[in-house]
Amino acid sequence: MTEIATRKTVSETEARRANRAWWDLDADDYQDEHGTFLGDVDFVWCPERLREAEAGLLGPVPGKKILELGAGAAAASRWLRLQGASPVALDLSAGMLRHASEAAGRSGVHVPLVQADALALPFADDAFDIVCTAFGAIPFVADSAAAMREVARVLRPGGSWVFSVTHPMRWAFWDEPGEDGLTVRNSYFDRSPYVERDEQGRVTYLEQHRTLGDRIRELVAAGFVLRDLVEPEWPEGHNGIWGQWSPLRGRLFPGTAIFVCDLPAA
């Protein structure tokens, strides 16, 4: 099937349909390629290999009710379970949740799995102490401001929202791990998403772009206070390549942005 890449705004319905279909179809290949890096019971924030065990971005988690958005195979939720938290792993893709179930069987660590849309979370208001995601949901939904509002709704006052995404400045470069990925070719200010369509014009894959300022404005509008913006540096001795992430690019400019936010107590 021929894929045609474009930059064109898509509707939320198109985005939801494409995201679910893509991740259902790609789940096996994704786990084959990245499953060892992510582990069955581990919380890895980004291709730079920053782990929650060392970063502590969520703060103390024992006894906390935690929602992992876009959980994929839910390795992070299982790690949180072993730390004494009560996590729930949510993903739009049945294919990814199948891998989450299989990994639970291998590891013996089980957490509740929920198939749902990040824009319509099936939980009551103030249900969680923490919501988190490592590259899940936020880069793919058309209306990420609405996703921020949904997160704020299910968080209790005083709760935290921590999420990682591709660093917005990467949008200006091609997704190449080598020297071709060191030259600015796109406008950082072009918010139109990267879209792949099949020969019939159906959206098959997409990624959304927001500037750093856009993200902060979305968070503030949803009622959050930004506590930290973490830009992980490429660690010495890490020679792996993950898509566009590589030691060459990682030494020169950031590939990941992690937003650490709080919902003020009432």
Short mmCIF file of C-alpha atoms in Angstrom, two decimals:
data_model
loop_
_atom_site.label_atom_id
_atom_site.label_comp_id
_atom_site.label_asym_id
_atom_site.label_seq_id
_atom_site.Cartn_x
_atom_site.Cartn_y
_atom_site.Cartn_z
CA MET A 1 0.00 0.00 0.00
CA THR A 2 1.37 3.38 -0.99
CA GLU A 3 1.52 5.93 1.81
CA ILE A 4 1.31 9.61 0.89
CA ALA A 5 2.77 12.02 3.47
CA THR A 6 1.22 15.47 3.75
CA ARG A 7 0.84 18.38 6.16
CA LYS A 8 -2.88 18.99 6.47
CA THR A 9 -5.27 19.45 9.36
CA VAL A 10 -7.47 16.44 10.11
CA SER A 11 -10.65 16.11 12.16
CA GLU A 12 -10.74 14.50 15.59
CA THR A 13 -12.79 11.65 14.11
CA GLU A 14 -10.15 11.00 11.44
CA ALA A 15 -7.40 11.18 14.05
CA ARG A 16 -9.15 8.75 16.42
CA ARG A 17 -9.87 6.24 13.65
CA ALA A 18 -6.32 6.41 12.30
CA ASN A 19 -4.70 6.17 15.73
CA ARG A 20 -6.66 3.11 16.73
CA ALA A 21 -6.14 1.32 13.40
CA TRP A 22 -2.43 2.18 13.21
CA TRP A 23 -1.54 1.03 16.71
CA ASP A 24 -3.65 -2.12 16.39
CA LEU A 25 -1.78 -3.04 13.21
CA ASP A 26 1.64 -1.89 14.42
CA ALA A 27 1.48 -3.30 17.96
CA ASP A 28 3.43 -6.49 17.19
CA ASP A 29 6.16 -4.71 15.20
CA TYR A 30 6.44 -1.96 17.84
CA GLN A 31 6.93 -4.48 20.63
CA ASP A 32 9.38 -6.52 18.56
CA GLU A 33 11.46 -3.39 17.97
CA HIS A 34 11.16 -1.60 21.32
CA GLY A 35 9.91 -4.16 23.84
CA THR A 36 13.35 -5.06 25.14
CA PHE A 37 14.24 -1.39 25.66
CA LEU A 38 10.97 -0.69 27.49
CA GLY A 39 10.93 -3.92 29.49
CA ASP A 40 7.96 -5.71 31.00
CA VAL A 41 8.13 -3.93 34.36
CA ASP A 42 9.90 -0.57 33.99
CA PHE A 43 9.08 3.11 33.61
CA VAL A 44 11.18 4.63 30.81
CA TRP A 45 10.27 8.22 30.02
CA CYS A 46 12.01 8.56 26.67
CA PRO A 47 14.54 7.21 24.15
CA GLU A 48 17.24 9.04 26.15
CA ARG A 49 16.68 6.21 28.67
CA LEU A 50 15.60 8.40 31.58
CA ARG A 51 13.80 6.18 34.08
CA GLU A 52 11.31 7.20 36.73
CA ALA A 53 13.32 5.19 39.24
CA GLU A 54 16.13 7.75 38.94
CA ALA A 55 14.20 10.87 37.93
CA GLY A 56 11.40 10.73 40.51
CA LEU A 57 9.22 13.09 38.50
CA LEU A 58 6.01 11.68 39.98
CA GLY A 59 7.17 12.10 43.56
CA PRO A 60 6.30 9.45 46.17
CA VAL A 61 3.83 6.97 44.66
CA PRO A 62 3.00 4.40 47.41
CA GLY A 63 -0.74 4.44 48.01
CA LYS A 64 -1.41 6.80 45.09
CA LYS A 65 -4.12 6.19 42.50
CA ILE A 66 -2.43 6.67 39.13
CA LEU A 67 -3.78 6.75 35.57
CA GLU A 68 -1.36 5.99 32.74
CA LEU A 69 -2.66 7.44 29.46
CA GLY A 70 -1.62 5.85 26.18
CA ALA A 71 -0.08 3.07 28.23
CA GLY A 72 0.77 0.76 25.34
CA ALA A 73 1.98 -2.51 26.85
CA ALA A 74 1.70 -0.90 30.32
CA ALA A 75 5.25 -1.58 31.53
CA ALA A 76 5.19 1.71 33.46
CA SER A 77 1.94 0.83 35.22
CA ARG A 78 3.34 -2.53 36.30
CA TRP A 79 6.45 -0.80 37.64
CA LEU A 80 4.24 1.62 39.56
CA ARG A 81 2.29 -1.31 40.99
CA LEU A 82 5.49 -2.76 42.43
CA GLN A 83 6.25 0.61 44.03
CA GLY A 84 3.02 0.39 46.01
CA ALA A 85 0.77 2.51 43.77
CA SER A 86 -2.68 1.62 42.44
CA PRO A 87 -2.33 2.23 38.70
CA VAL A 88 -4.80 1.91 35.83
CA ALA A 89 -3.43 1.52 32.30
CA LEU A 90 -5.53 3.07 29.51
CA ASP A 91 -4.98 2.88 25.77
CA LEU A 92 -7.06 3.38 22.62
CA SER A 93 -5.55 0.33 20.94
CA ALA A 94 -6.74 -3.21 21.61
CA GLY A 95 -3.54 -4.45 19.98
CA MET A 96 -1.34 -2.65 22.50
CA LEU A 97 -3.52 -3.79 25.41
CA ARG A 98 -3.15 -7.37 24.19
CA HIS A 99 0.59 -6.96 24.67
CA ALA A 100 -0.08 -5.47 28.10
CA SER A 101 -2.03 -8.61 29.04
CA GLU A 102 0.70 -10.89 27.72
CA ALA A 103 3.40 -8.97 29.63
CA ALA A 104 1.32 -9.24 32.80
CA GLY A 105 1.27 -12.99 32.34
CA ARG A 106 5.05 -13.12 31.86
CA SER A 107 5.85 -10.85 34.80
CA GLY A 108 3.10 -11.85 37.20
CA VAL A 109 2.32 -8.16 37.77
CA HIS A 110 -1.29 -7.34 36.90
CA VAL A 111 -2.96 -3.92 36.65
CA PRO A 112 -6.43 -2.94 35.40
CA LEU A 113 -6.47 -2.38 31.62
CA VAL A 114 -8.97 0.01 30.04
CA GLN A 115 -9.59 0.63 26.34
CA ALA A 116 -10.78 4.21 25.94
CA ASP A 117 -10.18 7.56 24.29
CA ALA A 118 -8.05 10.18 26.07
CA LEU A 119 -10.65 12.79 25.14
CA ALA A 120 -13.45 10.90 26.91
CA LEU A 121 -11.94 9.30 30.00
CA PRO A 122 -14.39 6.82 31.57
CA PHE A 123 -13.69 7.93 35.14
CA ALA A 124 -15.37 10.15 37.70
CA ASP A 125 -14.10 13.61 38.57
CA ASP A 126 -11.21 13.71 41.08
CA ALA A 127 -10.55 9.97 40.64
CA PHE A 128 -6.73 10.00 40.56
CA ASP A 129 -3.78 11.44 42.45
CA ILE A 130 -1.48 11.34 39.42
CA VAL A 131 -1.93 11.07 35.65
CA CYS A 132 1.11 10.30 33.51
CA THR A 133 2.17 9.16 30.07
CA ALA A 134 5.43 8.56 28.25
CA PHE A 135 4.71 9.61 24.65
CA GLY A 136 1.12 8.38 24.84
CA ALA A 137 -2.04 10.08 23.54
CA ILE A 138 -0.95 13.75 23.58
CA PRO A 139 1.15 13.73 20.35
CA PHE A 140 -1.67 12.09 18.41
CA VAL A 141 -4.99 13.71 19.39
CA ALA A 142 -6.15 16.64 17.27
CA ASP A 143 -7.47 18.60 20.24
CA SER A 144 -4.73 18.26 22.84
CA ALA A 145 -6.16 21.21 24.80
CA ALA A 146 -9.30 19.12 25.36
CA ALA A 147 -7.12 16.23 26.52
CA MET A 148 -5.54 18.53 29.11
CA ARG A 149 -8.99 19.47 30.37
CA GLU A 150 -9.98 15.81 30.66
CA VAL A 151 -6.84 15.08 32.67
CA ALA A 152 -7.63 18.01 34.96
CA ARG A 153 -11.17 16.70 35.42
CA VAL A 154 -10.12 13.24 36.63
CA LEU A 155 -7.33 14.58 38.85
CA ARG A 156 -8.04 15.47 42.45
CA PRO A 157 -7.05 19.00 43.54
CA GLY A 158 -3.38 18.89 44.45
CA GLY A 159 -2.71 16.08 41.98
CA SER A 160 0.04 15.92 39.35
CA TRP A 161 0.10 15.53 35.56
CA VAL A 162 3.42 14.47 34.04
CA PHE A 163 3.86 13.67 30.36
CA SER A 164 6.65 13.32 27.83
CA VAL A 165 6.46 14.18 24.13
CA THR A 166 8.86 14.70 21.28
CA HIS A 167 10.61 18.01 21.94
CA PRO A 168 8.78 20.64 19.85
CA MET A 169 12.00 21.98 18.31
CA ARG A 170 12.47 18.63 16.56
CA TRP A 171 9.57 19.60 14.28
CA ALA A 172 11.92 21.86 12.35
CA PHE A 173 14.09 18.90 11.33
CA TRP A 174 13.51 15.78 9.27
CA ASP A 175 12.98 12.59 11.28
CA GLU A 176 16.42 11.25 10.44
CA PRO A 177 18.94 9.98 13.03
CA GLY A 178 21.93 10.80 10.81
CA GLU A 179 23.41 13.98 9.37
CA ASP A 180 20.33 14.63 7.20
CA GLY A 181 18.51 15.20 10.48
CA LEU A 182 20.76 18.10 11.48
CA THR A 183 19.45 20.61 8.95
CA VAL A 184 16.37 22.78 9.57
CA ARG A 185 13.85 22.08 6.80
CA ASN A 186 10.46 22.88 8.35
CA SER A 187 9.00 25.84 10.18
CA TYR A 188 8.81 25.38 13.94
CA PHE A 189 5.66 27.52 13.80
CA ASP A 190 3.81 25.29 11.31
CA ARG A 191 1.20 23.54 13.48
CA SER A 192 -0.28 21.43 10.68
CA PRO A 193 0.18 17.75 11.58
CA TYR A 194 2.31 15.20 9.80
CA VAL A 195 -0.21 12.95 8.07
CA GLU A 196 0.10 9.74 6.08
CA ARG A 197 -2.79 8.70 3.82
CA ASP A 198 -3.43 5.61 1.77
CA GLU A 199 -4.28 5.65 -1.95
CA GLN A 200 -7.95 6.19 -1.12
CA GLY A 201 -7.09 9.32 0.86
CA ARG A 202 -7.80 7.79 4.28
CA VAL A 203 -5.61 8.95 7.14
CA THR A 204 -3.48 6.02 8.30
CA TYR A 205 -1.00 7.74 10.65
CA LEU A 206 -0.50 11.20 12.08
CA GLU A 207 1.48 13.17 14.62
CA GLN A 208 0.48 16.58 15.93
CA HIS A 209 2.77 19.52 16.61
CA ARG A 210 2.54 22.23 19.24
CA THR A 211 5.23 24.74 20.16
CA LEU A 212 6.50 24.95 23.73
CA GLY A 213 4.38 28.06 24.20
CA ASP A 214 1.31 26.25 22.88
CA ARG A 215 1.78 23.45 25.40
CA ILE A 216 2.17 25.85 28.30
CA ARG A 217 -0.92 27.80 27.27
CA GLU A 218 -2.93 24.56 27.03
CA LEU A 219 -1.83 23.57 30.52
CA VAL A 220 -2.55 26.97 32.05
CA ALA A 221 -5.98 27.10 30.39
CA ALA A 222 -6.81 23.70 31.92
CA GLY A 223 -5.85 24.99 35.37
CA PHE A 224 -2.38 23.48 35.75
CA VAL A 225 0.76 25.03 37.17
CA LEU A 226 3.97 24.03 35.38
CA ARG A 227 6.48 22.92 38.01
CA ASP A 228 9.28 21.78 35.71
CA LEU A 229 10.18 21.24 32.06
CA VAL A 230 12.73 18.44 31.77
CA GLU A 231 14.87 18.12 28.63
CA PRO A 232 16.82 14.87 29.09
CA GLU A 233 20.39 14.93 27.82
CA TRP A 234 21.78 12.05 25.83
CA PRO A 235 23.70 9.84 28.30
CA GLU A 236 27.27 8.71 27.81
CA GLY A 237 27.53 5.16 26.56
CA HIS A 238 24.00 5.08 25.09
CA ASN A 239 24.58 4.13 21.45
CA GLY A 240 21.08 3.00 20.55
CA ILE A 241 18.95 4.50 17.78
CA TRP A 242 15.19 4.80 18.17
CA GLY A 243 13.57 6.26 15.06
CA GLN A 244 14.92 9.82 14.80
CA TRP A 245 16.69 9.62 18.18
CA SER A 246 20.42 8.95 17.99
CA PRO A 247 23.66 9.81 19.81
CA LEU A 248 24.55 12.24 17.00
CA ARG A 249 21.42 14.34 17.36
CA GLY A 250 21.06 13.78 21.09
CA ARG A 251 24.40 15.42 21.82
CA LEU A 252 23.39 18.58 19.93
CA PHE A 253 19.76 19.34 20.77
CA PRO A 254 16.95 17.86 22.87
CA GLY A 255 14.68 15.12 21.58
CA THR A 256 12.24 14.89 24.47
CA ALA A 257 10.32 17.37 26.61
CA ILE A 258 8.78 16.22 29.89
CA PHE A 259 6.17 18.54 31.41
CA VAL A 260 5.76 18.24 35.18
CA CYS A 261 2.52 19.94 36.27
CA ASP A 262 0.34 20.29 39.35
CA LEU A 263 -3.35 20.96 39.75
CA PRO A 264 -3.58 23.45 42.61
CA ALA A 265 -5.40 22.35 45.72
CA ALA A 266 -8.80 23.91 46.18
#
